[in-house]
mmCIF file of C-alpha atoms and ligand atoms in Angstrom:
data_model
loop_
_atom_site.group_PDB
_atom_site.id
_atom_site.type_symbol
_atom_site.label_atom_id
_atom_site.label_comp_id
_atom_site.label_asym_id
_atom_site.label_seq_id
_atom_site.Cartn_x
_atom_site.Cartn_y
_atom_site.Cartn_z
ATOM 1 C CA MET V 225 56.400 -1.239 -25.760
ATOM 2 C CA ASP V 226 53.193 0.067 -24.215
ATOM 3 C CA LYS V 227 54.435 2.920 -22.000
ATOM 4 C CA ARG V 228 52.214 4.341 -19.260
ATOM 5 C CA ILE V 229 52.873 7.250 -16.954
ATOM 6 C CA ILE V 230 52.838 6.797 -13.189
ATOM 7 C CA SER V 231 52.254 10.059 -11.351
ATOM 8 C CA ALA V 232 53.010 10.076 -7.620
ATOM 9 C CA ALA V 233 50.954 12.434 -5.413
ATOM 10 C CA LEU V 234 53.140 12.521 -2.327
ATOM 11 C CA THR V 235 51.539 14.618 0.422
ATOM 12 C CA GLY V 236 48.298 16.463 -0.382
ATOM 13 C CA ASN V 237 46.579 18.910 1.958
ATOM 14 C CA TRP V 238 44.892 16.672 4.483
ATOM 15 C CA GLY V 239 46.839 13.665 5.739
ATOM 16 C CA LYS V 240 48.755 14.043 9.005
ATOM 17 C CA LYS V 241 51.641 12.075 10.463
ATOM 18 C CA SER V 242 49.085 10.805 12.989
ATOM 19 C CA ASN V 243 47.143 9.226 10.066
ATOM 20 C CA ASN V 244 50.234 7.728 8.478
ATOM 21 C CA PRO V 245 53.764 8.595 9.625
ATOM 22 C CA ALA V 246 55.059 7.903 6.094
ATOM 23 C CA ILE V 247 53.424 11.056 4.650
ATOM 24 C CA PRO V 248 56.344 13.374 3.783
ATOM 25 C CA MET V 249 56.005 16.904 5.217
ATOM 26 C CA THR V 250 59.307 18.825 5.087
ATOM 27 C CA PRO V 251 61.128 19.756 1.862
ATOM 28 C CA GLU V 252 63.765 17.138 2.709
ATOM 29 C CA GLU V 253 61.168 14.414 3.293
ATOM 30 C CA ILE V 254 59.152 15.362 0.210
ATOM 31 C CA ALA V 255 62.235 15.444 -2.025
ATOM 32 C CA ALA V 256 63.458 12.095 -0.685
ATOM 33 C CA SER V 257 60.015 10.611 -1.284
ATOM 34 C CA ALA V 258 60.007 12.021 -4.842
ATOM 35 C CA VAL V 259 63.376 10.444 -5.606
ATOM 36 C CA GLU V 260 62.252 7.082 -4.209
ATOM 37 C CA ALA V 261 59.061 7.301 -6.270
ATOM 38 C CA TYR V 262 61.182 8.032 -9.359
ATOM 39 C CA GLU V 263 63.389 5.041 -8.642
ATOM 40 C CA ALA V 264 60.274 2.866 -8.294
ATOM 41 C CA GLY V 265 58.924 3.959 -11.714
ATOM 42 C CA ALA V 266 57.146 7.320 -11.352
ATOM 43 C CA ALA V 267 57.626 9.855 -14.171
ATOM 44 C CA ILE V 268 55.681 12.715 -12.554
ATOM 45 C CA VAL V 269 55.644 13.877 -8.972
ATOM 46 C CA HIS V 270 52.723 16.026 -7.743
ATOM 47 C CA ILE V 271 53.740 18.095 -4.722
ATOM 48 C CA HIS V 272 52.135 20.097 -1.928
ATOM 49 C CA MET V 273 53.991 21.867 0.889
ATOM 50 C CA ARG V 274 53.310 21.948 4.639
ATOM 51 C CA ASN V 275 54.367 24.499 7.226
ATOM 52 C CA GLU V 276 55.854 23.712 10.633
ATOM 53 C CA GLN V 277 52.380 22.939 12.000
ATOM 54 C CA MET V 278 51.898 20.485 9.091
ATOM 55 C CA LEU V 279 49.224 22.803 7.594
ATOM 56 C CA PRO V 280 49.114 23.218 3.802
ATOM 57 C CA THR V 281 50.960 26.241 2.454
ATOM 58 C CA MET V 282 51.815 27.715 -0.959
ATOM 59 C CA ASP V 283 55.089 29.156 0.432
ATOM 60 C CA VAL V 284 57.229 29.609 -2.668
ATOM 61 C CA GLU V 285 60.468 29.187 -0.709
ATOM 62 C CA LEU V 286 59.428 25.734 0.481
ATOM 63 C CA PHE V 287 58.553 24.757 -3.094
ATOM 64 C CA ARG V 288 61.845 26.236 -4.326
ATOM 65 C CA LYS V 289 63.886 24.246 -1.824
ATOM 66 C CA THR V 290 62.003 21.018 -2.555
ATOM 67 C CA VAL V 291 62.347 21.408 -6.331
ATOM 68 C CA ARG V 292 66.095 22.044 -5.935
ATOM 69 C CA LEU V 293 66.540 18.948 -3.775
ATOM 70 C CA ILE V 294 64.597 16.798 -6.263
ATOM 71 C CA ARG V 295 66.540 18.222 -9.214
ATOM 72 C CA GLU V 296 69.867 17.380 -7.571
ATOM 73 C CA LYS V 297 68.906 13.705 -7.802
ATOM 74 C CA CYS V 298 66.628 13.081 -10.803
ATOM 75 C CA ASP V 299 64.818 14.506 -13.835
ATOM 76 C CA ILE V 300 61.271 13.523 -12.783
ATOM 77 C CA ILE V 301 58.531 15.875 -14.079
ATOM 78 C CA ILE V 302 57.486 18.199 -11.250
ATOM 79 C CA ASN V 303 53.802 19.083 -10.939
ATOM 80 C CA ILE V 304 53.066 21.752 -8.301
ATOM 81 C CA THR V 305 49.611 22.075 -6.783
ATOM 82 C CA SER V 306 47.625 25.296 -7.240
ATOM 83 C CA SER V 307 45.406 24.367 -4.263
ATOM 84 C CA GLY V 308 47.642 24.080 -1.263
ATOM 85 C CA ASP V 309 47.011 27.012 1.066
ATOM 86 C CA HIS V 310 45.164 27.091 4.393
ATOM 87 C CA THR V 311 44.981 30.871 4.872
ATOM 88 C CA GLY V 312 42.102 33.052 3.735
ATOM 89 C CA GLU V 313 38.458 32.150 3.590
ATOM 90 C CA HIS V 314 38.887 29.018 1.507
ATOM 91 C CA ILE V 315 42.273 27.991 0.222
ATOM 92 C CA GLY V 316 44.251 31.182 -0.243
ATOM 93 C CA SER V 317 44.178 34.233 -2.456
ATOM 94 C CA ASP V 318 44.495 34.022 -6.222
ATOM 95 C CA ASP V 319 47.972 35.579 -6.059
ATOM 96 C CA ILE V 320 49.223 33.124 -3.453
ATOM 97 C CA ARG V 321 47.944 30.205 -5.510
ATOM 98 C CA CYS V 322 49.573 31.464 -8.729
ATOM 99 C CA ALA V 323 52.938 32.496 -7.246
ATOM 100 C CA PRO V 324 54.836 29.178 -7.537
ATOM 101 C CA PHE V 325 54.055 29.042 -11.271
ATOM 102 C CA GLU V 326 55.102 32.627 -11.927
ATOM 103 C CA ILE V 327 58.295 32.330 -9.914
ATOM 104 C CA LEU V 328 59.463 28.718 -10.250
ATOM 105 C CA LYS V 329 57.975 27.819 -13.658
ATOM 106 C CA PRO V 330 57.584 24.081 -13.017
ATOM 107 C CA GLU V 331 56.826 21.807 -15.966
ATOM 108 C CA MET V 332 53.288 21.119 -14.726
ATOM 109 C CA GLY V 333 50.717 22.445 -12.266
ATOM 110 C CA SER V 334 47.274 21.340 -11.140
ATOM 111 C CA PHE V 335 44.286 23.226 -12.572
ATOM 112 C CA ASP V 336 40.878 22.490 -11.032
ATOM 113 C CA CYS V 337 38.003 23.521 -13.252
ATOM 114 C CA GLY V 338 35.248 24.026 -10.727
ATOM 115 C CA THR V 339 34.192 24.721 -7.156
ATOM 116 C CA MET V 340 32.805 21.902 -5.059
ATOM 117 C CA ASN V 341 31.833 20.918 -1.547
ATOM 118 C CA TRP V 342 34.854 19.096 -0.184
ATOM 119 C CA MET V 343 34.623 16.014 2.035
ATOM 120 C CA HIS V 344 31.364 17.343 3.587
ATOM 121 C CA ASN V 345 33.330 19.901 5.593
ATOM 122 C CA SER V 346 34.626 22.742 3.416
ATOM 123 C CA ILE V 347 34.525 24.419 0.020
ATOM 124 C CA PHE V 348 37.126 23.743 -2.644
ATOM 125 C CA SER V 349 36.972 27.171 -4.232
ATOM 126 C CA ASN V 350 37.961 27.765 -7.867
ATOM 127 C CA HIS V 351 36.268 31.014 -8.875
ATOM 128 C CA PRO V 352 36.168 31.763 -12.638
ATOM 129 C CA ARG V 353 38.275 34.870 -11.905
ATOM 130 C CA PHE V 354 40.969 32.628 -10.382
ATOM 131 C CA LEU V 355 40.873 30.108 -13.217
ATOM 132 C CA GLU V 356 41.303 32.869 -15.809
ATOM 133 C CA LYS V 357 44.302 34.221 -13.932
ATOM 134 C CA LEU V 358 45.791 30.758 -13.404
ATOM 135 C CA GLY V 359 45.337 29.876 -17.084
ATOM 136 C CA ALA V 360 47.077 33.075 -18.182
ATOM 137 C CA VAL V 361 49.915 32.622 -15.661
ATOM 138 C CA MET V 362 50.489 29.023 -16.734
ATOM 139 C CA ILE V 363 50.655 29.982 -20.414
ATOM 140 C CA GLU V 364 53.059 32.865 -19.713
ATOM 141 C CA SER V 365 55.223 30.670 -17.486
ATOM 142 C CA GLY V 366 55.266 27.639 -19.805
ATOM 143 C CA VAL V 367 53.501 25.397 -17.234
ATOM 144 C CA LYS V 368 51.356 22.568 -18.615
ATOM 145 C CA PRO V 369 48.111 22.317 -16.645
ATOM 146 C CA GLU V 370 47.097 18.989 -15.194
ATOM 147 C CA LEU V 371 43.309 19.358 -15.481
ATOM 148 C CA GLU V 372 41.991 17.704 -12.343
ATOM 149 C CA ILE V 373 38.457 16.402 -12.792
ATOM 150 C CA PHE V 374 36.288 15.531 -9.794
ATOM 151 C CA ASP V 375 32.955 15.834 -11.588
ATOM 152 C CA ALA V 376 31.701 15.666 -15.183
ATOM 153 C CA GLY V 377 30.789 19.351 -15.482
ATOM 154 C CA MET V 378 34.426 20.286 -14.955
ATOM 155 C CA ILE V 379 35.280 18.805 -18.357
ATOM 156 C CA GLY V 380 32.890 21.235 -20.040
ATOM 157 C CA THR V 381 34.636 24.079 -18.221
ATOM 158 C CA THR V 382 38.019 22.952 -19.571
ATOM 159 C CA LEU V 383 36.585 23.018 -23.107
ATOM 160 C CA TYR V 384 35.368 26.586 -22.513
ATOM 161 C CA TYR V 385 38.843 27.725 -21.390
ATOM 162 C CA MET V 386 40.454 25.912 -24.312
ATOM 163 C CA LYS V 387 38.176 27.867 -26.651
ATOM 164 C CA LYS V 388 39.115 31.108 -24.868
ATOM 165 C CA GLY V 389 42.801 30.277 -25.311
ATOM 166 C CA LEU V 390 43.494 29.938 -21.577
ATOM 167 C CA ILE V 391 44.268 26.204 -21.809
ATOM 168 C CA LYS V 392 46.480 25.019 -24.646
ATOM 169 C CA SER V 393 45.986 21.893 -26.716
ATOM 170 C CA PRO V 394 46.662 18.999 -26.319
ATOM 171 C CA PRO V 395 45.194 18.984 -22.790
ATOM 172 C CA HIS V 396 46.105 16.495 -20.072
ATOM 173 C CA TYR V 397 43.396 15.364 -17.651
ATOM 174 C CA GLN V 398 43.662 13.804 -14.208
ATOM 175 C CA PHE V 399 40.482 12.141 -12.976
ATOM 176 C CA VAL V 400 40.318 12.140 -9.181
ATOM 177 C CA LEU V 401 37.412 9.910 -8.213
ATOM 178 C CA GLY V 402 36.058 8.934 -4.825
ATOM 179 C CA CYS V 403 36.319 12.276 -2.944
ATOM 180 C CA PRO V 404 33.083 12.961 -1.073
ATOM 181 C CA GLY V 405 31.559 15.875 -3.021
ATOM 182 C CA GLY V 406 32.826 14.590 -6.364
ATOM 183 C CA MET V 407 32.048 11.520 -8.461
ATOM 184 C CA ASP V 408 32.461 8.046 -6.991
ATOM 185 C CA ALA V 409 35.465 5.923 -7.902
ATOM 186 C CA THR V 410 33.665 3.438 -10.131
ATOM 187 C CA VAL V 411 34.651 1.975 -13.476
ATOM 188 C CA ASP V 412 31.301 3.101 -14.944
ATOM 189 C CA ASN V 413 32.082 6.702 -14.009
ATOM 190 C CA LEU V 414 35.579 6.453 -15.473
ATOM 191 C CA VAL V 415 34.241 5.169 -18.808
ATOM 192 C CA PHE V 416 31.641 7.950 -18.887
ATOM 193 C CA LEU V 417 34.219 10.670 -18.150
ATOM 194 C CA LYS V 418 36.791 9.351 -20.612
ATOM 195 C CA ASN V 419 34.177 9.505 -23.378
ATOM 196 C CA LEU V 420 33.680 13.249 -22.726
ATOM 197 C CA LEU V 421 37.311 14.152 -23.438
ATOM 198 C CA PRO V 422 38.277 16.143 -26.526
ATOM 199 C CA GLU V 423 40.270 14.593 -29.354
ATOM 200 C CA GLY V 424 44.008 14.427 -28.713
ATOM 201 C CA ALA V 425 43.688 14.612 -24.918
ATOM 202 C CA THR V 426 45.845 12.458 -22.674
ATOM 203 C CA TRP V 427 44.455 11.312 -19.347
ATOM 204 C CA SER V 428 45.275 9.663 -16.056
ATOM 205 C CA ALA V 429 43.095 8.534 -13.161
ATOM 206 C CA THR V 430 43.214 7.846 -9.461
ATOM 207 C CA GLY V 431 40.629 6.378 -7.123
ATOM 208 C CA ILE V 432 40.550 7.438 -3.491
ATOM 209 C CA GLY V 433 40.117 4.648 -0.948
ATOM 210 C CA ARG V 434 38.188 1.541 -1.966
ATOM 211 C CA GLY V 435 38.157 2.480 -5.644
ATOM 212 C CA HIS V 436 41.936 2.765 -5.904
ATOM 213 C CA ILE V 437 42.758 -0.645 -7.376
ATOM 214 C CA PRO V 438 39.695 -0.929 -9.681
ATOM 215 C CA ILE V 439 40.333 2.559 -11.125
ATOM 216 C CA MET V 440 44.031 1.766 -11.599
ATOM 217 C CA MET V 441 43.291 -1.467 -13.453
ATOM 218 C CA ALA V 442 40.493 0.066 -15.535
ATOM 219 C CA SER V 443 42.670 3.041 -16.522
ATOM 220 C CA LEU V 444 45.385 0.726 -17.768
ATOM 221 C CA ALA V 445 42.846 -1.393 -19.652
ATOM 222 C CA MET V 446 41.344 1.742 -21.250
ATOM 223 C CA GLY V 447 44.687 3.147 -22.430
ATOM 224 C CA GLY V 448 45.122 5.724 -19.671
ATOM 225 C CA HIS V 449 47.859 6.666 -17.242
ATOM 226 C CA ILE V 450 47.665 6.387 -13.477
ATOM 227 C CA ARG V 451 48.265 8.321 -10.271
ATOM 228 C CA VAL V 452 49.106 6.771 -6.930
ATOM 229 C CA GLY V 453 50.440 8.108 -3.637
ATOM 230 C CA LEU V 454 49.769 9.025 -0.040
ATOM 231 C CA GLU V 455 47.804 12.154 -1.047
ATOM 232 C CA ASP V 456 45.093 9.808 -2.342
ATOM 233 C CA ASN V 457 45.525 6.675 -0.225
ATOM 234 C CA ILE V 458 47.217 6.221 3.104
ATOM 235 C CA TYR V 459 46.434 2.476 3.082
ATOM 236 C CA TYR V 460 48.198 -0.163 1.014
ATOM 237 C CA GLU V 461 45.337 -2.604 1.519
ATOM 238 C CA PRO V 462 42.357 -2.608 3.876
ATOM 239 C CA GLY V 463 43.597 -2.010 7.410
ATOM 240 C CA VAL V 464 47.280 -1.878 6.403
ATOM 241 C CA LEU V 465 48.982 1.528 6.162
ATOM 242 C CA ALA V 466 51.250 2.148 3.178
ATOM 243 C CA THR V 467 54.885 2.421 4.218
ATOM 244 C CA SER V 468 55.936 4.922 1.536
ATOM 245 C CA ASN V 469 54.939 6.572 -1.722
ATOM 246 C CA ALA V 470 57.485 4.328 -3.444
ATOM 247 C CA GLN V 471 55.627 1.248 -2.198
ATOM 248 C CA LEU V 472 52.466 2.430 -3.974
ATOM 249 C CA VAL V 473 54.440 3.290 -7.128
ATOM 250 C CA ALA V 474 56.178 -0.092 -7.076
ATOM 251 C CA ARG V 475 52.861 -1.946 -6.954
ATOM 252 C CA ALA V 476 51.617 0.029 -9.972
ATOM 253 C CA ALA V 477 54.855 -0.686 -11.875
ATOM 254 C CA THR V 478 54.618 -4.398 -11.050
ATOM 255 C CA LEU V 479 51.009 -4.487 -12.208
ATOM 256 C CA MET V 480 51.954 -2.834 -15.507
ATOM 257 C CA ARG V 481 54.878 -5.172 -16.146
ATOM 258 C CA SER V 482 52.755 -8.222 -15.406
ATOM 259 C CA VAL V 483 50.478 -7.337 -18.335
ATOM 260 C CA GLY V 484 53.046 -6.257 -20.926
ATOM 261 C CA MET V 485 53.174 -2.535 -20.140
ATOM 262 C CA GLU V 486 56.165 -0.522 -18.951
ATOM 263 C CA PRO V 487 56.277 2.599 -16.748
ATOM 264 C CA ALA V 488 57.296 5.595 -18.875
ATOM 265 C CA THR V 489 60.542 7.347 -17.942
ATOM 266 C CA PRO V 490 60.275 11.114 -17.367
ATOM 267 C CA ASN V 491 61.453 11.837 -20.914
ATOM 268 C CA GLU V 492 59.052 9.271 -22.365
ATOM 269 C CA ALA V 493 56.294 10.944 -20.355
ATOM 270 C CA ARG V 494 57.373 14.333 -21.739
ATOM 271 C CA GLU V 495 56.947 12.932 -25.230
ATOM 272 C CA ILE V 496 53.487 11.536 -24.414
ATOM 273 C CA LEU V 497 52.436 14.880 -22.867
ATOM 274 C CA SER V 498 53.972 17.079 -25.591
ATOM 275 C CA LEU V 499 56.397 18.643 -23.104
ATOM 276 C CA PRO V 500 59.941 19.688 -24.099
ATOM 277 C CA GLN V 501 62.615 17.060 -23.341
ATOM 278 C CA ARG V 502 65.124 17.768 -20.578
HETATM 279 ZN ZN1 ZN N 853 47.157 17.547 -4.895
#
């Protein structure tokens, strides 16, 4: 059976309830959404936290509570963001961004190999000093980095950190295409990026907005894994809001099954990603 991993990105930093009321915000909502995504076929859940004003936060206690609530219900792989703070000049201090990995030791965490202009309105800051610290913390804490790639140069940076021993092999990449400031969500770009990856790498892709479905189908055709969820797309189809993360996961699972593929279970995903079984 051709097993592919569905990763569900539930909340992100930017969407508000006023954009789509289905975006989960509290630990209870995020955990419930994670469990529904698992039941619909997701093997990985990528999580961000929000404070009471719905602003992004790296508050370890909110992550701790959410992880506990998810773990009470299912064994889905938990991937915590390293870029979910609104305090400070850009997106939080290095220590704040590393804390959930040091303290909670999730199976995976996002690792963004470069700084970029973000959506024409801010800077997504990933200073080399931060990346060196994050790499060391993730190795010490047994966290597998999900190497998020918004632009081709970021792949070269991952190779540099692999050589320095700050990212372990085999690496796992997550292409996030279609964010203003990064590469467009086109199949040509996906093919180009995939051909830059080192031997033995696993990879997944998501397209923001219009590119969502083409990138999903191309990733499956090219042997990759996929990410869906309200962090990336609040619409199910043009003009129609998605009703839940599970709805987006279910469409991906249906698409896979219609062409002879099967969504990987969390333990099958652990095998694909060289993570210890649970
Ligand atoms: Zn994220």
